[in-house]
CSV table of C-alpha atoms in Angstrom, one decimal:
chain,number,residue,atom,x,y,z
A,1,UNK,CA,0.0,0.0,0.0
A,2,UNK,CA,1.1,3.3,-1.0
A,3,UNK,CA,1.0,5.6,1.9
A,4,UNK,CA,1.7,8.9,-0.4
A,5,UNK,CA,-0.1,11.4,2.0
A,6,UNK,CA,2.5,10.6,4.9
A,7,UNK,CA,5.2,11.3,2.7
A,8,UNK,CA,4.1,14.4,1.8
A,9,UNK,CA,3.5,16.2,5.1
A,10,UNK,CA,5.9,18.2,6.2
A,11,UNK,CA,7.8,18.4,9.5
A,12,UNK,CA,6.2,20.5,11.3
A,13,UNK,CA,2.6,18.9,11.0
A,14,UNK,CA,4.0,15.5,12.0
A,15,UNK,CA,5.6,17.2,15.0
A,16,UNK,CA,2.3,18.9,15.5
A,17,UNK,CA,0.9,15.4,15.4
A,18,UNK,CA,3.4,14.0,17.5
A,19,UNK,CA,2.9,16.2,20.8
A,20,UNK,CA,-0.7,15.9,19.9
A,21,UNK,CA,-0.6,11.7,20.2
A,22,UNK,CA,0.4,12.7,23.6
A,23,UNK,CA,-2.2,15.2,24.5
A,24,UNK,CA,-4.7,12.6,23.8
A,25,UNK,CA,-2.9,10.2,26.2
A,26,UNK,CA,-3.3,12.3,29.1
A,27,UNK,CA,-6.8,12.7,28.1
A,28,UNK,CA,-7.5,9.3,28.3
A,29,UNK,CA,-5.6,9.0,31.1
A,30,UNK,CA,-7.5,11.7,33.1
A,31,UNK,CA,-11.4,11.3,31.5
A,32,UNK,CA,-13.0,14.1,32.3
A,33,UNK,CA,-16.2,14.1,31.6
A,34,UNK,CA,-17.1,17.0,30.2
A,35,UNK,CA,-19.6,17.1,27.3
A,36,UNK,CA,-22.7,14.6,27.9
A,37,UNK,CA,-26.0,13.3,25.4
A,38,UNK,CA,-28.2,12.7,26.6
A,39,UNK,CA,-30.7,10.7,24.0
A,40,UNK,CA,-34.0,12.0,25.2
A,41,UNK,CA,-36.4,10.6,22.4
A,42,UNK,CA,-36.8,8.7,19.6
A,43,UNK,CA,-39.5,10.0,18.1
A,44,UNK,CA,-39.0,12.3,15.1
A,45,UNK,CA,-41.3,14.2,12.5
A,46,UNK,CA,-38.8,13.6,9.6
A,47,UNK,CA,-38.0,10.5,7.7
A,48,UNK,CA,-34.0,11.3,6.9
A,49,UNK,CA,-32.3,8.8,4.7
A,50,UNK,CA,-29.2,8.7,6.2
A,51,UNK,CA,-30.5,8.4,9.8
A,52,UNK,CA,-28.5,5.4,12.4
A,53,UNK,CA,-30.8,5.5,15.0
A,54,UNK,CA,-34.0,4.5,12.4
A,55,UNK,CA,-36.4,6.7,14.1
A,56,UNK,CA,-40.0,7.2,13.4
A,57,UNK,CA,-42.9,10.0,14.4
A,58,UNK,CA,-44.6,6.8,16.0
A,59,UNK,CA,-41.7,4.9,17.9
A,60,UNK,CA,-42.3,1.9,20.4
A,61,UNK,CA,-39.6,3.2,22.4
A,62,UNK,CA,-41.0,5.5,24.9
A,63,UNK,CA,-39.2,9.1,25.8
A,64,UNK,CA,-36.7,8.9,28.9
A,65,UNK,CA,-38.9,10.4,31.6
A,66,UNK,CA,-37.0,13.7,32.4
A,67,UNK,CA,-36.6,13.0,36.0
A,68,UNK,CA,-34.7,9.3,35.5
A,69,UNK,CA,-32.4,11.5,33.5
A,70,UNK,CA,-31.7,14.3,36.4
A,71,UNK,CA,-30.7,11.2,39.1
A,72,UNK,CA,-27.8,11.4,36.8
A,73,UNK,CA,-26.9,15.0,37.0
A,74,UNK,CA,-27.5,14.9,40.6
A,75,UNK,CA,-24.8,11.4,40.8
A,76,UNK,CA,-22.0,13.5,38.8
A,77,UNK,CA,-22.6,17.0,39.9
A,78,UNK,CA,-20.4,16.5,42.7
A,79,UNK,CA,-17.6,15.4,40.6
A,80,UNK,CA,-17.1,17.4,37.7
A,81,UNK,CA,-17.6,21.3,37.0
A,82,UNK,CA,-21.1,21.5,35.8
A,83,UNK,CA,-20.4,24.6,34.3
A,84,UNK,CA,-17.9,23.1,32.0
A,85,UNK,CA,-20.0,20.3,31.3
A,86,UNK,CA,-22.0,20.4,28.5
A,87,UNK,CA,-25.5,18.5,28.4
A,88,UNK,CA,-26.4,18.1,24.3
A,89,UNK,CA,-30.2,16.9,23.7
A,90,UNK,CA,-30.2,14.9,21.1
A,91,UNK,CA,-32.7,11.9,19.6
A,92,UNK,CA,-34.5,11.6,17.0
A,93,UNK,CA,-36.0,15.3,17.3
A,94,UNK,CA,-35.4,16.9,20.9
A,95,UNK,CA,-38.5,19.7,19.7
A,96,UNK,CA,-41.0,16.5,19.9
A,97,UNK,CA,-40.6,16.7,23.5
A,98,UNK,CA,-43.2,18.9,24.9
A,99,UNK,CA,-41.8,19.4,28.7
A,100,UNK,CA,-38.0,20.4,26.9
A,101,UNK,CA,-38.2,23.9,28.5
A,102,UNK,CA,-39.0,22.3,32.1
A,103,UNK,CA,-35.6,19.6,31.3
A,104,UNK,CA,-33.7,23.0,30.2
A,105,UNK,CA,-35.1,24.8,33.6
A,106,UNK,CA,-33.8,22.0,35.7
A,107,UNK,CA,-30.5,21.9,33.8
A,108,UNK,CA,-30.4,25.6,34.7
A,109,UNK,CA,-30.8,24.7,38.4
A,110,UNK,CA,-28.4,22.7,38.5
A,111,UNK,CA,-25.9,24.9,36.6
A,112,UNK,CA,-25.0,22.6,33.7
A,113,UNK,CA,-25.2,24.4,30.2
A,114,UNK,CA,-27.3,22.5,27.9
A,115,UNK,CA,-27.8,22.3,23.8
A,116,UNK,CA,-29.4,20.7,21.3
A,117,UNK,CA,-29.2,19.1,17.9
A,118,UNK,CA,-32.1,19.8,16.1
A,119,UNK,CA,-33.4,19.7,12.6
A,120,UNK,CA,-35.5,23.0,13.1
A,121,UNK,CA,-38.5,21.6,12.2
A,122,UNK,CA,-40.8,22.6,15.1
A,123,UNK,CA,-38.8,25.6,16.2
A,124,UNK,CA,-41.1,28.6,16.4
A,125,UNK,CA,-40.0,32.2,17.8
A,126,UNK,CA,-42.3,31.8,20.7
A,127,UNK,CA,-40.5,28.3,21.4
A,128,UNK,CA,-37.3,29.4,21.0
A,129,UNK,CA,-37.6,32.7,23.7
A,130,UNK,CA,-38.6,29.6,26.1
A,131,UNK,CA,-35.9,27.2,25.6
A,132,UNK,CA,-33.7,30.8,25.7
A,133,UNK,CA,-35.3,31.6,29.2
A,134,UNK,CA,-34.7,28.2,30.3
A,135,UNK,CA,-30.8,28.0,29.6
A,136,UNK,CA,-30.2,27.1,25.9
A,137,UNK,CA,-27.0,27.9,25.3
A,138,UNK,CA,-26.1,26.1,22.2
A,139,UNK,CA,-28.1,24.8,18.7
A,140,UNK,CA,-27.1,22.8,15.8
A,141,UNK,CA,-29.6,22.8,13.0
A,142,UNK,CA,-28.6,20.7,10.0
A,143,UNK,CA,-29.3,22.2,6.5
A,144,UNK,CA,-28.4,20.0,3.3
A,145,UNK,CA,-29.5,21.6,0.1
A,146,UNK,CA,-29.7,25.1,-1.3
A,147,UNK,CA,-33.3,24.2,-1.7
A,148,UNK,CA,-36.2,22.5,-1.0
A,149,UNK,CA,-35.2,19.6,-3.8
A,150,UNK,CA,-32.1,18.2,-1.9
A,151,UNK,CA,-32.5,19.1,1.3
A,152,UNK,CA,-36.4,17.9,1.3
A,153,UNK,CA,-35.2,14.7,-0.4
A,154,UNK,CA,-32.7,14.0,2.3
A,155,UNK,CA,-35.1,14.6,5.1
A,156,UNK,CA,-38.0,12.9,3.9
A,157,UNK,CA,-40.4,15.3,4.1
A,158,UNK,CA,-41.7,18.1,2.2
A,159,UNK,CA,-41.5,21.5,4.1
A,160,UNK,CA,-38.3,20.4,6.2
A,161,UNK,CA,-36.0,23.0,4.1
A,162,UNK,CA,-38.0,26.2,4.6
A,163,UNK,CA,-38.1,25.2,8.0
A,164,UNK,CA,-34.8,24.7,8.9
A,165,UNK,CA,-34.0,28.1,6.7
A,166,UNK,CA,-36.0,29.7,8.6
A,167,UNK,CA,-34.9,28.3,12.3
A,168,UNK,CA,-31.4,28.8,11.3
A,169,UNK,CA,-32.4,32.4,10.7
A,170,UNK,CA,-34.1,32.6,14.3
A,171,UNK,CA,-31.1,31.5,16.2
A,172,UNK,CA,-28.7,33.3,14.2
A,173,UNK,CA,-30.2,36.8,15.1
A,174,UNK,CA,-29.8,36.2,18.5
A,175,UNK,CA,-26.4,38.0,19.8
A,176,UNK,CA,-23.7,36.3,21.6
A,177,UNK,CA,-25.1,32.9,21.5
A,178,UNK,CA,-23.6,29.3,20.5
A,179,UNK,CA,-24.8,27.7,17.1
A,180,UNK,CA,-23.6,26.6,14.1
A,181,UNK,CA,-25.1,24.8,10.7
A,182,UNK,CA,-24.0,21.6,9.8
A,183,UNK,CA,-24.5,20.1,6.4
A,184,UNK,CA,-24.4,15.8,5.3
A,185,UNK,CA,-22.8,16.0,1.8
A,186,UNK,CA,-23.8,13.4,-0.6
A,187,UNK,CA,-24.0,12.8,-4.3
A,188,UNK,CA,-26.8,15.3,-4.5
A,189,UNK,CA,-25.6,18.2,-2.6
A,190,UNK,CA,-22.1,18.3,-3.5
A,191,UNK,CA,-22.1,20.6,-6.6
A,192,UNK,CA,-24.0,23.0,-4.5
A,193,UNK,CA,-21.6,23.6,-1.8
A,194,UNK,CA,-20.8,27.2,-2.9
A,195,UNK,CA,-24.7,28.0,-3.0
A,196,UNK,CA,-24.9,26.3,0.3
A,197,UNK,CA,-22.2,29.0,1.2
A,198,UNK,CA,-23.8,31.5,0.1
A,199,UNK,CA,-27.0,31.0,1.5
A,200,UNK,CA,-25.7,30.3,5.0
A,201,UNK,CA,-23.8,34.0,4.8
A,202,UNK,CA,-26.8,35.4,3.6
A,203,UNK,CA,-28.5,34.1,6.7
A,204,UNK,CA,-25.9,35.4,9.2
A,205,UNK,CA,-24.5,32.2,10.0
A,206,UNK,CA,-20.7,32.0,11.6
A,207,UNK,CA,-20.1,28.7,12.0
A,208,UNK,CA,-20.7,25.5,9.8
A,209,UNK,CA,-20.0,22.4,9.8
A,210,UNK,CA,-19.6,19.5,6.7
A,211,UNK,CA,-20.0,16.0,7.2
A,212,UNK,CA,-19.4,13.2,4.9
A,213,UNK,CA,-22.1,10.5,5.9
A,214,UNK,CA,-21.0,7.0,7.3
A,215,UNK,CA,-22.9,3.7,6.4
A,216,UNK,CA,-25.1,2.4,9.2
A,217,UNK,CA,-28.2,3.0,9.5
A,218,UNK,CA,-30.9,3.5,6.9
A,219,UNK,CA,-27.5,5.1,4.9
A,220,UNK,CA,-26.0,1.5,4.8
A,221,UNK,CA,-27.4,0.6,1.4
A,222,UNK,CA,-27.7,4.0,-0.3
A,223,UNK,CA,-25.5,4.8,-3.6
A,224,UNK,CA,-26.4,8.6,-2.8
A,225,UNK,CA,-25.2,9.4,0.0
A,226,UNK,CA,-21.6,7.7,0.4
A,227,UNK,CA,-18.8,10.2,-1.4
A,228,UNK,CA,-16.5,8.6,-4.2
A,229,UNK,CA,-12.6,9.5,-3.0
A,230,UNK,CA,-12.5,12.3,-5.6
A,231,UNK,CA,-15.7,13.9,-3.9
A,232,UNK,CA,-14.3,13.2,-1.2
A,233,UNK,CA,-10.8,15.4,-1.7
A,234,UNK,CA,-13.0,17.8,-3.7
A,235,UNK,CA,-15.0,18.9,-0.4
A,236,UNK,CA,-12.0,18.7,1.6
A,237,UNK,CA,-10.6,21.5,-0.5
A,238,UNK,CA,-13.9,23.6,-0.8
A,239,UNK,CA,-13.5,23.4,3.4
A,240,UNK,CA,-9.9,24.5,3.0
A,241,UNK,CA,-10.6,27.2,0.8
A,242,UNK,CA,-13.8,28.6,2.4
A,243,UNK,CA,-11.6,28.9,5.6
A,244,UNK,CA,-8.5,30.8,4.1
A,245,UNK,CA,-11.4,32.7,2.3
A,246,UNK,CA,-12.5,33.6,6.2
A,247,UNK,CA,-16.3,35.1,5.0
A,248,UNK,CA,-17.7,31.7,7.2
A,249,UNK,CA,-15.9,29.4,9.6
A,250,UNK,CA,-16.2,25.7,7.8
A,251,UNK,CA,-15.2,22.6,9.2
A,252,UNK,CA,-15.1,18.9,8.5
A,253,UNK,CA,-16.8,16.8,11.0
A,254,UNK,CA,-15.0,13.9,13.3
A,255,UNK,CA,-14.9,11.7,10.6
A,256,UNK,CA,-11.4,10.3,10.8
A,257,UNK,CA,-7.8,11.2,10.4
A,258,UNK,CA,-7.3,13.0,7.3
A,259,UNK,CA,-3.6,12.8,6.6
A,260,UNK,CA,-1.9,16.0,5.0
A,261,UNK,CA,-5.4,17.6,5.6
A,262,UNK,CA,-5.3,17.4,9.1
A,263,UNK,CA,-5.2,21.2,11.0
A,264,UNK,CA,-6.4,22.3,7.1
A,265,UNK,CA,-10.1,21.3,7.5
A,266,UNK,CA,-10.3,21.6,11.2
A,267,UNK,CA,-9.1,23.8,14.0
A,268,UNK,CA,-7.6,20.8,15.8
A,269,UNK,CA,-6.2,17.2,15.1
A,270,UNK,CA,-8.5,14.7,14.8
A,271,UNK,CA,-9.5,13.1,18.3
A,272,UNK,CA,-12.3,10.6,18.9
A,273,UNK,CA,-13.7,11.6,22.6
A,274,UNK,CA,-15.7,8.9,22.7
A,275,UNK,CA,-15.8,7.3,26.1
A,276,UNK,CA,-12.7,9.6,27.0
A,277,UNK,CA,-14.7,13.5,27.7
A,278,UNK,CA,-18.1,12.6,25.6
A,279,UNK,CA,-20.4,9.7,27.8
A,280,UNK,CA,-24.3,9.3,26.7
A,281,UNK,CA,-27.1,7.9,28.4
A,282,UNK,CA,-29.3,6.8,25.5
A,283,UNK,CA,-33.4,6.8,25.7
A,284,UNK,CA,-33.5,3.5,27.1
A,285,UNK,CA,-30.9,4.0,29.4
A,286,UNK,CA,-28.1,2.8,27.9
A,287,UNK,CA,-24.9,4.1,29.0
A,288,UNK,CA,-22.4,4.8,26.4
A,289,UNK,CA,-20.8,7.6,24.6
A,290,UNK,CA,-20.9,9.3,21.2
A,291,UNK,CA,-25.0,8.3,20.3
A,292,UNK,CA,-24.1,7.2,17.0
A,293,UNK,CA,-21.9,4.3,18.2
A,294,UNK,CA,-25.1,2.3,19.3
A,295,UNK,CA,-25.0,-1.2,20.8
A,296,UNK,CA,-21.4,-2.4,20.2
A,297,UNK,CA,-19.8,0.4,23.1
A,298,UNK,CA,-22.9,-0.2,25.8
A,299,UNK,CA,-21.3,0.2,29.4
A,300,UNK,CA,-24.6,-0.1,31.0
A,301,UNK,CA,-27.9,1.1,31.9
A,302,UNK,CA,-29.0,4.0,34.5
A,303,UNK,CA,-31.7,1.8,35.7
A,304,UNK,CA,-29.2,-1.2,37.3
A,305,UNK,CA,-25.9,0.6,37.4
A,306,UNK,CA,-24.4,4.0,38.7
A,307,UNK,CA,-23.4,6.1,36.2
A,308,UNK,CA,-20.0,7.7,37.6
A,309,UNK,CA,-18.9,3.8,38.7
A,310,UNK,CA,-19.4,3.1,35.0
A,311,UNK,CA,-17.7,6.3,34.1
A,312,UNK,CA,-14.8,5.3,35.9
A,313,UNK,CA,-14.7,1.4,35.9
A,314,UNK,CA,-15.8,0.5,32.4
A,315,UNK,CA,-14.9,2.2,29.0
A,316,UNK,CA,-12.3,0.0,28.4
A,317,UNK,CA,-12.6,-0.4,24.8
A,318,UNK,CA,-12.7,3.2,24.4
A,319,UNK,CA,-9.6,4.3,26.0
A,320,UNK,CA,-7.0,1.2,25.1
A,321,UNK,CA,-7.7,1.2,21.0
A,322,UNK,CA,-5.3,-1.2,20.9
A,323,UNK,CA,-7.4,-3.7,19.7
A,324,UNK,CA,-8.6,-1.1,16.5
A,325,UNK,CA,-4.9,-2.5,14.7
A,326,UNK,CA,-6.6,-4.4,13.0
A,327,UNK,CA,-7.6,-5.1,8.4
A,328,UNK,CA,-7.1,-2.1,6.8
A,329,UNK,CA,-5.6,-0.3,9.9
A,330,UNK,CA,-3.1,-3.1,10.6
A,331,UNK,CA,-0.3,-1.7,8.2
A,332,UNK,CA,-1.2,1.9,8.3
A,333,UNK,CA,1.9,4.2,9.3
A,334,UNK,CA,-0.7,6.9,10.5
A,335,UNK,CA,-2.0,4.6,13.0
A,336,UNK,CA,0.0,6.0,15.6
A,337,UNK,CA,-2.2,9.3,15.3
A,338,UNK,CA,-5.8,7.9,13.9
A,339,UNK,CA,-5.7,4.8,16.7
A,340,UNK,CA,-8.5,3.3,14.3
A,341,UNK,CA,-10.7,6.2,12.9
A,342,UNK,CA,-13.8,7.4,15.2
A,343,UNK,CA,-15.0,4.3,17.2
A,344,UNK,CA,-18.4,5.4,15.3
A,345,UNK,CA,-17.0,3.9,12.0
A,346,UNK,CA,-16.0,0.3,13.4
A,347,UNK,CA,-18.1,-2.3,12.0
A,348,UNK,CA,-18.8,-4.8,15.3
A,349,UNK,CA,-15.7,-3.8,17.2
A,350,UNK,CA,-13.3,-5.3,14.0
A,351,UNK,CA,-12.5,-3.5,10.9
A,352,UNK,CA,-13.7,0.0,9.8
A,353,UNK,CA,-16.5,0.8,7.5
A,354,UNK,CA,-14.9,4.0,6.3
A,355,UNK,CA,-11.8,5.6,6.0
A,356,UNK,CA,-11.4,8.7,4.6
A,357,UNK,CA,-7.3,8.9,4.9
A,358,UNK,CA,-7.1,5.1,2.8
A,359,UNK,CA,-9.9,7.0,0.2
A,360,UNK,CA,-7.5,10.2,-0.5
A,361,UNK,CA,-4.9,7.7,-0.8
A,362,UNK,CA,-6.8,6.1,-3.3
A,363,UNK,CA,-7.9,8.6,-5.4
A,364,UNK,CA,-4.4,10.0,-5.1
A,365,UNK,CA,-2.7,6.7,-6.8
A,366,UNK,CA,-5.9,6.6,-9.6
A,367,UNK,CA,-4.7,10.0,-10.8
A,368,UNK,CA,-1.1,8.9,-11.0
């Protein structure tokens, strides 16, 4: 295998990386806890093709009753800073809830910050100046298309991009607060990242964020959504322009190592929290990490086990990613820095599903 990329980055990056590697060490070493999901529903009013968590507007799985989910505040208030621990809302759609200003209120109480990830759908100004009274300090909205044609098509329902437009409008009037856009690029989407651009600048927006999508989920099967390596580089280098261009902070998401690209697409090197600052407690009361890692990284469950012990006891697999070395990674002289892509990407705890270093590498020897 032709490991090109490496070659080509120069000293100071891989001394960059190098003091970096150790960073994340002490990390590990220390886990703080300091940015926490917690999966409050899975109940959603949009259909999105790329969703992992399958949700549906009419889910069996019932909402996490607000006050099972404050026993775990109340456990780990006493050992972290709750004001540098973030609580993020996420799901299926947070909005579906109808008591989320009362869970923002009691967040409040207790002084932890809280946010959300939301597809905007249900946000309306009188909403929004509760959630704001209750504490909200932080949104995501996700907007994937110029227009109603790809974003609608990615979110399954007609409606969902004048929506979002317009919620992403909403939160970015408000002054001094925390937000940022982030956009799924796909197949469909990807010629219109400069519109996208556009748009978002047109809107106010600071901050946005560009992820390639992964395939789990109901993305697992779908031609669409998964980037060729060329598409791939190509939106790497729309992100590394857009930044030098400095009209709108872009970013790549924390989908893997990204060779010579690293600290080009990103503020930081790439660093999967997982398990290490970022825990989860899922709707059913799963304990884990980053939400989209699912079932394979289950610690345990709020309703039989003590959060913090877990915190502290378990996690194993998340802090020793010894055991990533493995396929593709096996060989790989950026292992060293990647330690196996984001945990999010490994298929059964055994070889990855996507890597987006091996895919520039690849598109890189095709060109030759």
């Amino acid at each position: 295998m032709n490991y090109l990329l490496n070659k080509q980055m120069n000293l100071k990056k891989k001394i960059t990386l190098s003091l970096f590697r150790q960073h994340k060490k002490n990390q590990t070493r220390l886990h703080e806890l300091n940015y926490l999901f917690w999966e409050c529903t899975l109940r959603c009013n949009l259909q999105c093709l790329h969703c992992g968590s399958d949700c549906t507007q009419q889910t069996t799985t019932p909402d996490m009753p607000l006050e099972d989910f404050l026993k775990v505040l109340d456990r780990i208030k006493p050992f972290v800073n709750p004001h540098k621990t973030m609580i993020a809302l996420t799901g299926g759609e947070p909005l579906m809830r109808k008591d989320l200003a009362q869970c923002g209120k009691e967040f409040y109480k207790r002084e932890f910050p809280w946010g959300m990830v939301t597809n905007g759908y249900a946000l309306t100004p009188k909403l929004l100046e509760e959630l704001l009274q209750s504490g909200l300090r932080s949104v995501t909205v996700s907007l994937d298309g110029v227009n109603p044609e790809t974003h609608d098509w990615m979110r399954g329902k007609n409606g969902s991009w004048e929506h979002a437009k317009n919620a992403i409008a909403m939160i970015a009037s408000i002054k001094d607060f925390t937000y940022d856009v982030v956009t799924c690029v796909n197949k469909k989407n990807i010629d219109d990242l400069e519109k996208i651009k556009n748009l978002l600048v047109s809107l106010g927006v600071k901050n946005w964020r560009l992820f390639s999508i992964f395939p789990k989920g109901r993305a697992e099967n779908n031609p669409l959504l998964k980037l060729l390596p060329q598409e791939l580089v190509r939106m790497l280098n729309f992100i590394k322009h857009t930044r030098e261009e400095g009209v709108i902070k872009a970013s790549y998401g924390c989908e893997g190592f990204l060779g010579d690209y690293e600290m080009e697409v990103r503020d930081v090197p790439f660093f999967c929290r997982a398990g290490i600052q970022v825990g989860s407690v899922l709707v059913d009361g799963s304990i884990s990490a980053c939400p989209s890692l699912r079932a394979d990284y289950i610690q345990g469950n709020i309703y039989k086990d003590d959060f913090w012990t877990v915190w502290n006891e378990r996690y194993q697999i998340m802090r020793d990613r010894s055991w990533t070395k493995t396929g593709i990674c096996a060989g790989c002289k950026s292992f060293k820095y990647c330690e196996g892509n984001g945990l999010h990407l490994r298929a059964q705890k055994n070889d990855t599903l996507l890597c987006c270093h091996l895919d520039m590498i690849n598109n890189v020897n095709s060109n030759k």
